[in-house]
CSV table of C-alpha atoms in Angstrom, one decimal:
chain,number,residue,atom,x,y,z
Y,1,MET,CA,-22.6,-12.9,22.6
Y,2,THR,CA,-20.4,-9.8,22.7
Y,3,ASP,CA,-21.7,-6.6,21.0
Y,4,LYS,CA,-18.2,-5.8,19.7
Y,5,PRO,CA,-17.7,-6.8,16.1
Y,6,ASN,CA,-15.2,-9.4,15.0
Y,7,LEU,CA,-12.6,-8.1,12.4
Y,8,LEU,CA,-11.2,-9.9,9.4
Y,9,ILE,CA,-8.6,-7.6,7.8
Y,10,ILE,CA,-7.1,-8.7,4.5
Y,11,MET,CA,-4.1,-6.9,3.0
Y,12,SER,CA,-2.7,-7.9,-0.4
Y,13,ASP,CA,0.6,-6.6,-1.8
Y,14,GLN,CA,0.9,-4.2,-4.8
Y,15,HIS,CA,-2.8,-4.1,-5.9
Y,16,ALA,CA,-3.4,-1.2,-8.2
Y,17,PRO,CA,-6.3,0.9,-6.8
Y,18,ASP,CA,-8.9,0.5,-9.5
Y,19,ALA,CA,-8.2,-3.1,-10.6
Y,20,ILE,CA,-11.4,-4.6,-9.3
Y,21,GLY,CA,-14.2,-5.6,-11.6
Y,22,ALA,CA,-17.0,-4.1,-9.6
Y,23,LEU,CA,-15.2,-0.8,-9.5
Y,24,GLY,CA,-15.4,-0.6,-13.3
Y,25,HIS,CA,-12.1,-2.2,-14.4
Y,26,PRO,CA,-12.6,-3.6,-17.9
Y,27,ALA,CA,-10.5,-6.8,-17.5
Y,28,ALA,CA,-9.9,-7.8,-13.9
Y,29,ILE,CA,-11.8,-10.9,-12.9
Y,30,THR,CA,-12.5,-10.5,-9.2
Y,31,PRO,CA,-15.8,-12.2,-8.1
Y,32,SER,CA,-14.9,-12.3,-4.4
Y,33,LEU,CA,-13.9,-8.7,-4.2
Y,34,ASP,CA,-16.9,-7.8,-6.3
Y,35,HIS,CA,-19.1,-9.4,-3.7
Y,36,LEU,CA,-17.3,-7.5,-0.9
Y,37,VAL,CA,-17.8,-4.2,-2.9
Y,38,SER,CA,-21.5,-5.0,-3.2
Y,39,SER,CA,-21.8,-5.4,0.5
Y,40,GLY,CA,-19.6,-2.6,1.8
Y,41,ILE,CA,-18.2,0.9,1.2
Y,42,SER,CA,-15.4,1.4,-1.3
Y,43,PHE,CA,-13.0,4.3,-0.7
Y,44,ARG,CA,-12.0,5.5,-4.1
Y,45,ASN,CA,-9.3,8.0,-2.9
Y,46,ALA,CA,-7.5,5.9,-0.3
Y,47,TYR,CA,-3.8,6.5,-0.1
Y,48,CYS,CA,-0.9,4.5,1.4
Y,49,PRO,CA,1.5,6.5,3.5
Y,50,TYR,CA,4.6,5.3,1.6
Y,51,PRO,CA,4.7,3.5,-1.8
Y,52,MET,CA,6.9,0.6,-0.5
Y,53,CYS,CA,5.9,-2.4,1.5
Y,54,THR,CA,7.6,-2.2,4.9
Y,55,PRO,CA,7.2,1.6,5.6
Y,56,SER,CA,3.6,1.5,4.3
Y,57,ARG,CA,2.6,-1.4,6.6
Y,58,ALA,CA,4.3,0.3,9.5
Y,59,GLY,CA,2.1,3.4,9.0
Y,60,PHE,CA,-1.0,1.1,8.7
Y,61,MET,CA,-0.1,-0.7,11.9
Y,62,THR,CA,0.8,2.3,14.0
Y,63,GLY,CA,-1.4,5.1,12.5
Y,64,ARG,CA,1.8,7.2,12.2
Y,65,LEU,CA,3.6,8.9,9.4
Y,66,THR,CA,7.1,7.7,8.4
Y,67,PRO,CA,9.1,10.4,10.4
Y,68,GLU,CA,7.2,9.3,13.5
Y,69,HIS,CA,7.7,5.6,13.3
Y,70,GLY,CA,11.1,5.7,11.6
Y,71,VAL,CA,10.6,2.8,9.1
Y,72,TRP,CA,12.2,4.3,6.0
Y,73,GLU,CA,12.9,1.3,3.9
Y,74,LEU,CA,12.5,-2.5,3.4
Y,75,GLY,CA,15.0,-3.6,6.0
Y,76,THR,CA,14.0,-1.3,8.8
Y,77,PRO,CA,12.6,-2.9,12.0
Y,78,LEU,CA,9.4,-1.3,13.5
Y,79,ARG,CA,10.1,-0.3,17.0
Y,80,SER,CA,8.5,-2.7,19.5
Y,81,ASP,CA,7.6,0.2,21.9
Y,82,LEU,CA,5.2,1.7,19.4
Y,83,PRO,CA,1.6,0.7,20.0
Y,84,THR,CA,-0.2,-0.8,17.0
Y,85,TRP,CA,-3.9,-1.3,16.4
Y,86,ALA,CA,-3.4,-4.9,17.5
Y,87,HIS,CA,-2.5,-3.6,20.9
Y,88,VAL,CA,-5.6,-1.4,20.8
Y,89,LEU,CA,-7.8,-4.4,20.2
Y,90,ARG,CA,-6.1,-6.6,22.8
Y,91,SER,CA,-6.6,-3.8,25.4
Y,92,ALA,CA,-10.3,-3.8,24.4
Y,93,GLY,CA,-10.6,-7.6,25.1
Y,94,TYR,CA,-10.0,-9.0,21.6
Y,95,THR,CA,-8.3,-12.2,20.6
Y,96,THR,CA,-5.8,-11.2,17.9
Y,97,SER,CA,-4.1,-13.3,15.3
Y,98,ILE,CA,-2.0,-12.8,12.2
Y,99,SER,CA,-1.4,-15.1,9.2
Y,100,GLY,CA,1.1,-14.3,6.5
Y,101,ARG,CA,2.7,-11.1,5.3
Y,102,MET,CA,3.1,-7.9,7.3
Y,103,HIS,CA,6.8,-7.3,6.4
Y,104,PHE,CA,7.9,-7.1,10.1
Y,105,VAL,CA,11.7,-6.9,10.2
Y,106,GLY,CA,13.7,-8.4,13.2
Y,107,ARG,CA,12.9,-10.7,16.0
Y,108,ASP,CA,9.5,-9.2,16.8
Y,109,GLN,CA,7.1,-10.9,14.3
Y,110,LEU,CA,4.0,-10.0,16.3
Y,111,HIS,CA,3.9,-6.3,17.2
Y,112,GLY,CA,0.8,-6.6,19.3
Y,113,PHE,CA,-0.8,-9.7,17.8
Y,114,ALA,CA,-1.2,-12.5,20.4
Y,115,ARG,CA,-0.7,-15.3,17.9
Y,116,ARG,CA,0.9,-15.9,14.5
Y,117,VAL,CA,-0.4,-18.8,12.6
Y,118,HIS,CA,1.7,-18.6,9.4
Y,119,PRO,CA,5.1,-16.9,8.8
Y,120,ASP,CA,5.8,-14.2,6.3
Y,121,ILE,CA,7.0,-15.2,2.8
Y,122,ALA,CA,10.6,-14.3,3.8
Y,123,GLU,CA,11.2,-13.5,7.4
Y,124,MET,CA,13.8,-10.7,7.7
Y,125,SER,CA,15.5,-11.2,11.0
Y,126,THR,CA,18.5,-8.9,10.2
Y,127,PRO,CA,18.0,-5.2,9.5
Y,128,SER,CA,19.5,-4.0,6.2
Y,129,ALA,CA,19.8,-0.9,4.1
Y,130,TYR,CA,18.2,-0.7,0.7
Y,131,GLY,CA,20.3,1.5,-1.6
Y,132,ASP,CA,23.2,3.8,-0.6
Y,133,TRP,CA,22.6,7.5,-0.7
Y,134,ASP,CA,26.4,8.1,-0.5
Y,135,LYS,CA,26.7,7.0,-4.1
Y,136,PRO,CA,25.1,8.3,-7.3
Y,137,GLN,CA,22.0,6.4,-8.5
Y,138,ASP,CA,23.0,3.7,-11.0
Y,139,ASP,CA,21.3,3.5,-14.4
Y,140,ASP,CA,19.9,0.0,-13.7
Y,141,HIS,CA,16.6,-0.2,-15.6
Y,142,ILE,CA,15.8,-3.1,-13.3
Y,143,MET,CA,12.1,-3.4,-14.3
Y,144,LEU,CA,12.9,-4.1,-17.9
Y,145,ALA,CA,14.1,-7.6,-16.8
Y,146,ALA,CA,10.8,-8.1,-15.0
Y,147,LEU,CA,8.9,-7.3,-18.3
Y,148,ALA,CA,11.2,-9.6,-20.3
Y,149,GLY,CA,10.4,-12.4,-17.9
Y,150,ALA,CA,6.6,-11.9,-17.8
Y,151,GLY,CA,4.5,-14.9,-18.8
Y,152,PRO,CA,2.7,-18.0,-17.6
Y,153,THR,CA,4.2,-20.8,-15.5
Y,154,GLU,CA,3.3,-24.5,-15.6
Y,155,ALA,CA,3.3,-24.9,-11.8
Y,156,PRO,CA,2.0,-22.5,-9.2
Y,157,THR,CA,4.4,-19.7,-8.5
Y,158,LYS,CA,6.0,-19.1,-5.1
Y,159,GLY,CA,3.5,-16.3,-4.4
Y,160,GLU,CA,0.6,-18.5,-5.3
Y,161,ARG,CA,1.8,-21.3,-3.0
Y,162,PHE,CA,2.5,-18.8,-0.2
Y,163,ASP,CA,-1.0,-17.2,-0.4
Y,164,SER,CA,-2.6,-20.7,-0.4
Y,165,GLY,CA,-0.7,-21.7,2.7
Y,166,VAL,CA,-1.5,-18.4,4.4
Y,167,THR,CA,-5.2,-18.8,3.6
Y,168,ASP,CA,-5.2,-22.5,4.8
Y,169,ALA,CA,-3.8,-21.3,8.2
Y,170,ALA,CA,-6.3,-18.5,8.4
Y,171,LEU,CA,-9.2,-20.8,7.6
Y,172,GLU,CA,-8.1,-23.1,10.5
Y,173,GLU,CA,-7.8,-20.0,12.7
Y,174,LEU,CA,-11.3,-18.8,11.8
Y,175,SER,CA,-12.7,-22.2,12.7
Y,176,ARG,CA,-10.8,-22.2,16.0
Y,177,LEU,CA,-11.9,-18.7,16.9
Y,178,ALA,CA,-15.5,-19.5,16.1
Y,179,GLY,CA,-15.5,-22.8,17.9
Y,180,ASP,CA,-13.6,-22.0,21.1
Y,181,GLY,CA,-16.8,-21.3,23.1
Y,182,SER,CA,-15.6,-17.8,24.2
Y,183,ASP,CA,-17.5,-14.6,24.2
Y,184,ARG,CA,-14.4,-12.7,23.3
Y,185,PRO,CA,-14.4,-10.9,20.0
Y,186,TRP,CA,-11.6,-11.6,17.6
Y,187,ALA,CA,-9.5,-9.9,15.0
Y,188,LEU,CA,-7.6,-11.9,12.3
Y,189,MET,CA,-5.1,-10.1,10.0
Y,190,VAL,CA,-4.4,-12.0,6.7
Y,191,GLY,CA,-1.4,-10.8,4.7
Y,192,LEU,CA,-1.3,-12.0,1.1
Y,193,TYR,CA,1.6,-11.6,-1.3
Y,194,LEU,CA,-0.1,-11.4,-4.7
Y,195,PRO,CA,-0.3,-9.5,-7.0
Y,196,HIS,CA,3.3,-8.5,-6.3
Y,197,PHE,CA,5.7,-8.9,-9.2
Y,198,PRO,CA,7.4,-10.8,-10.9
Y,199,TYR,CA,4.7,-10.7,-13.5
Y,200,GLN,CA,4.2,-14.4,-13.7
Y,201,VAL,CA,1.2,-16.6,-12.9
Y,202,SER,CA,0.3,-20.2,-13.3
Y,203,ARG,CA,-1.3,-21.1,-16.5
Y,204,THR,CA,-4.6,-21.9,-14.8
Y,205,TYR,CA,-5.1,-18.2,-14.0
Y,206,TYR,CA,-3.4,-17.0,-17.1
Y,207,GLU,CA,-5.9,-18.8,-19.3
Y,208,LEU,CA,-8.8,-17.2,-17.6
Y,209,TYR,CA,-7.9,-14.1,-19.6
Y,210,ASP,CA,-8.0,-15.9,-23.0
Y,211,GLY,CA,-10.0,-13.6,-25.2
Y,212,VAL,CA,-10.2,-10.8,-22.6
Y,213,PRO,CA,-9.0,-7.5,-24.1
Y,214,ILE,CA,-6.0,-6.4,-22.0
Y,215,PRO,CA,-6.1,-2.6,-21.5
Y,216,MET,CA,-2.7,-1.0,-22.3
Y,217,PRO,CA,-1.3,2.0,-20.4
Y,218,ARG,CA,-2.6,5.4,-21.2
Y,219,MET,CA,-0.7,7.3,-23.8
Y,220,PRO,CA,0.6,10.9,-23.1
Y,221,PRO,CA,-1.3,13.8,-24.7
Y,222,PRO,CA,-0.7,14.3,-28.4
Y,223,GLY,CA,2.7,15.6,-29.2
Y,224,ARG,CA,4.1,14.7,-25.7
Y,225,SER,CA,6.3,11.7,-24.6
Y,226,TYR,CA,6.8,9.7,-21.4
Y,227,GLU,CA,10.4,10.9,-21.3
Y,228,GLU,CA,9.7,14.6,-21.4
Y,229,LEU,CA,6.9,14.3,-18.8
Y,230,VAL,CA,9.1,12.7,-16.2
Y,231,PRO,CA,9.4,15.3,-13.4
Y,232,GLU,CA,12.9,16.3,-12.1
Y,233,GLN,CA,12.0,14.5,-8.8
Y,234,LEU,CA,11.8,11.2,-10.7
Y,235,GLU,CA,14.9,11.4,-12.8
Y,236,ASN,CA,16.8,9.0,-10.5
Y,237,SER,CA,13.8,6.7,-10.3
Y,238,ARG,CA,13.7,6.6,-14.1
Y,239,LYS,CA,17.4,5.7,-14.1
Y,240,TRP,CA,16.8,2.9,-11.6
Y,241,LEU,CA,13.5,1.4,-12.8
Y,242,GLY,CA,13.6,2.4,-16.4
Y,243,LEU,CA,10.6,3.4,-18.6
Y,244,THR,CA,8.7,1.1,-20.9
Y,245,THR,CA,10.2,3.0,-23.8
Y,246,ASP,CA,13.7,2.1,-22.6
Y,247,GLY,CA,13.4,-1.3,-24.3
Y,248,ALA,CA,10.2,-3.1,-23.6
Y,249,SER,CA,8.1,-4.3,-26.5
Y,250,GLU,CA,4.3,-3.8,-26.7
Y,251,GLU,CA,3.9,-7.6,-26.4
Y,252,GLN,CA,5.9,-7.7,-23.2
Y,253,VAL,CA,3.8,-4.9,-21.8
Y,254,ARG,CA,0.6,-6.8,-22.7
Y,255,GLU,CA,1.9,-10.0,-21.3
Y,256,ALA,CA,3.0,-8.4,-18.0
Y,257,ARG,CA,-0.4,-6.8,-17.5
Y,258,ARG,CA,-2.2,-10.0,-18.4
Y,259,CYS,CA,-0.2,-11.9,-15.8
Y,260,TYR,CA,-0.8,-9.1,-13.3
Y,261,TYR,CA,-4.5,-9.5,-13.7
Y,262,GLY,CA,-4.1,-13.2,-13.4
Y,263,MET,CA,-2.4,-12.7,-10.0
Y,264,ILE,CA,-5.2,-10.5,-8.9
Y,265,THR,CA,-7.7,-13.3,-9.8
Y,266,CYS,CA,-5.6,-15.8,-7.9
Y,267,MET,CA,-5.5,-13.5,-4.8
Y,268,ASP,CA,-9.2,-13.0,-5.2
Y,269,ALA,CA,-9.8,-16.7,-4.9
Y,270,GLN,CA,-8.1,-16.7,-1.5
Y,271,VAL,CA,-10.4,-13.8,-0.4
Y,272,GLY,CA,-13.4,-16.0,-1.6
Y,273,ARG,CA,-12.2,-18.9,0.6
Y,274,LEU,CA,-12.0,-16.6,3.6
Y,275,LEU,CA,-15.5,-15.2,3.0
Y,276,ALA,CA,-16.9,-18.7,2.6
Y,277,ARG,CA,-15.4,-19.9,5.9
Y,278,LEU,CA,-16.9,-16.9,7.6
Y,279,ARG,CA,-20.3,-18.0,6.5
Y,280,GLN,CA,-19.6,-21.6,7.3
Y,281,VAL,CA,-18.7,-20.8,10.9
Y,282,GLU,CA,-21.7,-18.5,11.1
Y,283,ALA,CA,-19.6,-15.4,11.8
Y,284,ALA,CA,-20.5,-13.4,8.8
Y,285,ASP,CA,-23.2,-11.4,10.5
Y,286,SER,CA,-20.9,-10.4,13.4
Y,287,THR,CA,-17.7,-9.6,11.4
Y,288,TRP,CA,-16.4,-6.5,9.7
Y,289,VAL,CA,-14.4,-7.5,6.6
Y,290,VAL,CA,-11.8,-5.1,5.4
Y,291,TYR,CA,-9.8,-5.4,2.2
Y,292,THR,CA,-6.9,-3.2,1.2
Y,293,SER,CA,-3.3,-3.3,-0.1
Y,294,ASP,CA,-0.1,-1.8,1.0
Y,295,HIS,CA,0.5,0.2,-2.2
Y,296,GLY,CA,-0.4,0.1,-5.9
Y,297,ASP,CA,1.5,-0.7,-9.1
Y,298,ASN,CA,2.1,1.7,-11.9
Y,299,MET,CA,1.7,-1.1,-14.5
Y,300,GLY,CA,3.3,1.0,-17.2
Y,301,GLU,CA,1.3,4.1,-16.6
Y,302,HIS,CA,3.5,7.2,-17.3
Y,303,GLY,CA,6.0,4.6,-18.6
Y,304,PHE,CA,6.8,3.4,-15.0
Y,305,TRP,CA,6.5,-0.1,-13.5
Y,306,SER,CA,6.4,-1.2,-9.9
Y,307,LYS,CA,5.6,1.5,-7.3
Y,308,LEU,CA,8.0,3.9,-5.5
Y,309,ASN,CA,6.5,7.2,-6.7
Y,310,PHE,CA,3.5,9.4,-6.0
Y,311,TYR,CA,1.5,8.8,-9.2
Y,312,GLU,CA,-2.0,7.7,-8.4
Y,313,ASP,CA,-1.5,4.2,-9.7
Y,314,SER,CA,1.4,3.7,-7.2
Y,315,ILE,CA,0.3,5.7,-4.1
Y,316,ARG,CA,-3.5,5.0,-4.1
Y,317,VAL,CA,-4.8,1.6,-2.9
Y,318,PRO,CA,-8.1,-0.3,-2.9
Y,319,LEU,CA,-9.9,0.0,0.4
Y,320,VAL,CA,-13.3,-1.7,1.0
Y,321,ILE,CA,-14.9,-1.9,4.4
Y,322,ALA,CA,-18.0,-4.1,4.9
Y,323,PRO,CA,-19.6,-3.9,8.3
Y,324,PRO,CA,-22.4,-6.4,8.6
Y,325,GLY,CA,-25.8,-4.9,8.2
Y,326,SER,CA,-24.5,-1.7,6.7
Y,327,ARG,CA,-27.2,0.5,5.2
Y,328,HIS,CA,-24.7,1.7,2.6
Y,329,SER,CA,-24.1,-1.5,0.6
Y,330,ALA,CA,-22.2,-0.9,-2.7
Y,331,ALA,CA,-21.6,2.7,-1.7
Y,332,GLN,CA,-18.5,4.6,-2.9
Y,333,CYS,CA,-16.8,7.3,-0.8
Y,334,HIS,CA,-14.6,9.8,-2.7
Y,335,ALA,CA,-13.2,11.7,0.3
Y,336,PRO,CA,-9.4,11.4,0.4
Y,337,VAL,CA,-8.4,9.0,3.2
Y,338,SER,CA,-5.2,7.2,4.3
Y,339,LEU,CA,-4.2,3.8,5.6
Y,340,VAL,CA,-3.0,5.6,8.7
Y,341,ASP,CA,-6.7,6.2,9.4
Y,342,TRP,CA,-7.3,2.6,10.3
Y,343,MET,CA,-5.6,3.0,13.7
Y,344,SER,CA,-7.8,6.1,14.4
Y,345,THR,CA,-10.9,4.2,13.3
Y,346,LEU,CA,-10.3,1.4,15.7
Y,347,LEU,CA,-9.5,3.8,18.6
Y,348,ASP,CA,-12.8,5.5,17.9
Y,349,LEU,CA,-14.6,2.1,17.6
Y,350,GLN,CA,-13.2,0.9,20.9
Y,351,GLY,CA,-13.8,4.2,22.7
Y,352,GLN,CA,-10.0,4.9,23.1
Y,353,ALA,CA,-9.6,7.9,20.8
Y,354,GLU,CA,-9.0,10.4,23.6
Y,355,LEU,CA,-6.1,8.5,25.2
Y,356,ALA,CA,-3.1,10.8,25.5
Y,357,ASP,CA,-0.8,8.4,23.6
Y,358,PHE,CA,-3.0,8.7,20.5
Y,359,ALA,CA,-4.4,12.3,20.7
Y,360,GLU,CA,-1.9,13.6,18.1
Y,361,LEU,CA,-2.1,10.9,15.5
Y,362,PRO,CA,-2.4,12.2,11.9
Y,363,GLY,CA,-5.2,9.8,11.0
Y,364,ARG,CA,-9.0,10.4,11.2
Y,365,SER,CA,-11.6,7.9,12.2
Y,366,LEU,CA,-13.4,6.6,9.2
Y,367,LEU,CA,-16.6,5.9,11.2
Y,368,PRO,CA,-18.3,9.2,10.1
Y,369,LEU,CA,-17.7,8.2,6.4
Y,370,LEU,CA,-18.9,4.7,7.0
Y,371,ASP,CA,-22.1,6.3,8.4
Y,372,ASP,CA,-22.3,8.8,5.5
Y,373,PRO,CA,-20.1,7.9,2.5
Y,374,THR,CA,-21.1,11.1,0.7
Y,375,GLY,CA,-19.3,13.1,3.4
Y,376,ARG,CA,-16.5,15.4,2.5
Y,377,TRP,CA,-13.4,16.6,4.4
Y,378,PRO,CA,-12.5,19.6,2.2
Y,379,ASP,CA,-9.6,20.8,4.5
Y,380,ARG,CA,-8.2,17.4,5.3
Y,381,ALA,CA,-4.7,16.8,3.9
Y,382,VAL,CA,-3.4,13.3,3.2
Y,383,LEU,CA,0.4,13.0,3.5
Y,384,ALA,CA,2.8,10.3,2.2
Y,385,ASP,CA,6.6,10.0,2.1
Y,386,TYR,CA,9.2,8.3,0.0
Y,387,ALA,CA,12.9,8.1,0.7
Y,388,CYS,CA,14.5,4.9,-0.7
Y,389,ASP,CA,16.2,3.8,-3.9
Y,390,GLY,CA,15.3,6.0,-6.9
Y,391,THR,CA,15.9,9.1,-4.9
Y,392,ARG,CA,18.7,10.7,-2.9
Y,393,VAL,CA,16.5,13.1,-1.0
Y,394,PRO,CA,13.4,12.7,1.1
Y,395,MET,CA,10.2,13.2,-0.8
Y,396,ARG,CA,6.7,14.1,0.5
Y,397,MET,CA,3.3,14.2,-1.1
Y,398,VAL,CA,0.3,16.3,0.0
Y,399,ARG,CA,-3.2,15.6,-1.3
Y,400,GLN,CA,-5.8,18.2,-0.2
Y,401,GLY,CA,-9.1,18.5,-2.1
Y,402,ARG,CA,-8.5,18.6,-5.8
Y,403,TRP,CA,-4.8,19.4,-5.4
Y,404,LYS,CA,-1.9,17.1,-5.1
Y,405,ALA,CA,1.7,18.2,-4.8
Y,406,SER,CA,5.0,16.5,-4.1
Y,407,PHE,CA,8.2,18.1,-2.8
Y,408,ALA,CA,11.9,17.1,-2.6
Y,409,PRO,CA,14.7,19.4,-1.4
Y,410,GLY,CA,16.8,20.9,-4.2
Y,411,LEU,CA,14.4,19.7,-6.9
Y,412,SER,CA,11.4,21.3,-8.6
Y,413,PRO,CA,8.0,20.7,-6.9
Y,414,VAL,CA,5.2,19.0,-8.8
Y,415,LEU,CA,1.5,20.1,-8.7
Y,416,PHE,CA,-1.5,18.4,-10.3
Y,417,ASP,CA,-5.2,19.4,-10.3
Y,418,LEU,CA,-6.8,16.0,-10.1
Y,419,ASP,CA,-10.3,17.3,-10.9
Y,420,SER,CA,-9.3,18.6,-14.4
Y,421,ASP,CA,-6.3,16.3,-14.8
Y,422,PRO,CA,-6.9,12.9,-13.1
Y,423,HIS,CA,-4.2,11.1,-15.0
Y,424,GLU,CA,-1.5,13.7,-14.0
Y,425,TRP,CA,-0.2,14.9,-17.3
Y,426,ASN,CA,0.0,18.6,-16.6
Y,427,ASP,CA,2.4,19.8,-13.9
Y,428,LEU,CA,1.1,23.2,-12.7
Y,429,SER,CA,3.9,24.0,-10.3
Y,430,GLY,CA,5.3,26.7,-12.7
Y,431,ASP,CA,1.9,28.3,-13.2
Y,432,ARG,CA,2.0,31.8,-11.5
Y,433,ALA,CA,-1.8,31.5,-10.8
Y,434,CYS,CA,-1.0,28.4,-8.6
Y,435,ARG,CA,1.8,29.8,-6.6
Y,436,GLU,CA,-0.3,30.5,-3.5
Y,437,ILE,CA,-1.8,26.9,-3.7
Y,438,LEU,CA,1.7,25.4,-3.9
Y,439,GLU,CA,3.0,27.5,-1.0
Y,440,GLY,CA,0.1,26.4,1.1
Y,441,LEU,CA,0.6,22.7,0.4
Y,442,TYR,CA,4.3,23.1,1.1
Y,443,ALA,CA,3.5,24.5,4.5
Y,444,ILE,CA,1.3,21.5,5.2
Y,445,ALA,CA,4.1,19.2,4.1
Y,446,CYS,CA,6.5,20.7,6.6
Y,447,ALA,CA,4.0,21.0,9.5
Y,448,ARG,CA,4.2,17.4,10.6
Y,449,GLY,CA,7.7,16.1,11.3
Y,450,TRP,CA,9.2,16.8,7.9
Y,451,ASP,CA,12.0,19.2,7.6
Y,452,PRO,CA,13.8,18.5,4.2
Y,453,GLU,CA,17.3,19.1,5.4
Y,454,SER,CA,17.2,17.4,8.9
Y,455,THR,CA,15.0,14.6,7.6
Y,456,GLY,CA,17.5,13.8,4.8
Y,457,GLU,CA,20.4,13.8,7.3
Y,458,GLU,CA,18.6,11.5,9.6
Y,459,ILE,CA,17.9,9.0,6.8
Y,460,VAL,CA,21.6,8.9,5.8
Y,461,ARG,CA,22.5,8.2,9.5
Y,462,HIS,CA,19.7,5.6,9.6
Y,463,LYS,CA,21.1,3.8,6.5
Y,464,ARG,CA,24.6,3.7,8.0
Y,465,ARG,CA,23.2,2.2,11.2
Y,466,LEU,CA,21.4,-0.5,9.3
Y,467,GLN,CA,24.5,-1.2,7.2
Y,468,TYR,CA,26.6,-1.5,10.3
Y,469,ILE,CA,24.2,-4.0,11.9
Y,470,ASP,CA,23.9,-6.0,8.7
Y,471,ARG,CA,27.7,-6.3,8.3
Y,472,ALA,CA,28.2,-7.3,12.0
Y,473,GLU,CA,25.5,-10.0,11.9
Y,474,THR,CA,26.6,-11.3,8.5
Y,475,ASN,CA,30.2,-11.5,9.7
Y,476,ASP,CA,29.1,-13.3,12.9
Y,477,SER,CA,27.2,-16.0,10.8
Y,478,ALA,CA,30.0,-16.5,8.3
């Protein structure tokens, strides 16, 4: 039997960072994730590199920040000449498979995986641009429609059916991998769709929350309003997405949140099926299980819905790693980490961290924190980008220690002290006492491939290239 661990990596879509029962959430029903939390290490300050599906997953797969891999929006293909952690594992002798969602755009639906056992929910073969920076941001308030349509369905939703099929294929793959008689270790990536909106779930899961008090979004400090607390950086996002107070009722908010928790419970059931099959094929004692999501969901916090901003509920993600036999079961790690760290972790685990191609990656191996979850990285800065609809300029976030800042050219910066203000109500960017802190964080933001002016110009050129390709291929197929 090989001494290299197998790897089961599960990534959901749009799971708010703290919406797991075992992590203290007052409503979410998550027995399978609770079991995983009890047997692993939960990273409570894990960040995605971009609060949108495709770019975040590109960062997760490559271990690179957005300016390095170039995936700026939903319709951008990931370059096939960039190594991913699937390539790292294959070079280390692993059998690699993927089932379901990873939001790969274009003809390459593998990006290092040797085998795909279930397609994505909507394969995007043609690149496309999402939003047009050559035009002003429209006042769409698109999320108000999602709130108005929130509620239970009589039949399983498209997302529920997709996740069930993805899990069915993954279960078959687990049985095949365990029963092929090979000594080769394996890695299986399972990409689930839930709890991505629309905020609808079948009545089976909706009714599990009968009698469960549904927590409502936090209210602003006394005398303040959501509207006046929207930073200048998010004015376009507010136009596009809309705030709760732009027209949603309290009952619609409660209904959307109840359905969201129902979707989490449905997704959790698929995780439970995967864990049960691991035990059934007697692979649980030789398999690392990793659970995470590509970004969070604001769920009405600060009045916003969906993701697409740097508020904690949007940019932070759940991350639980459960190596078999860990001496730190049910431990929590509070050091800020990033999804880009997964690539560096596997390079370290496989003894490839010193290879020249990977020496300058922004991520850090999580192995030291898995060995000692109380560890701190006080000087480590976690970076994230956003440059899609809801903005007309590139935005970058820096989290270092207690401080979190975001920058956008031509717009006022934003600065929060997360120790004293964990819910991000008090922007300290105008406080003279914080000027040096803000300048230091801005220097960090610009130190790794982010120049506000040239980055913005490249994104506009990028969008035009995508639009050109989309028009050409659409005309060809007409």
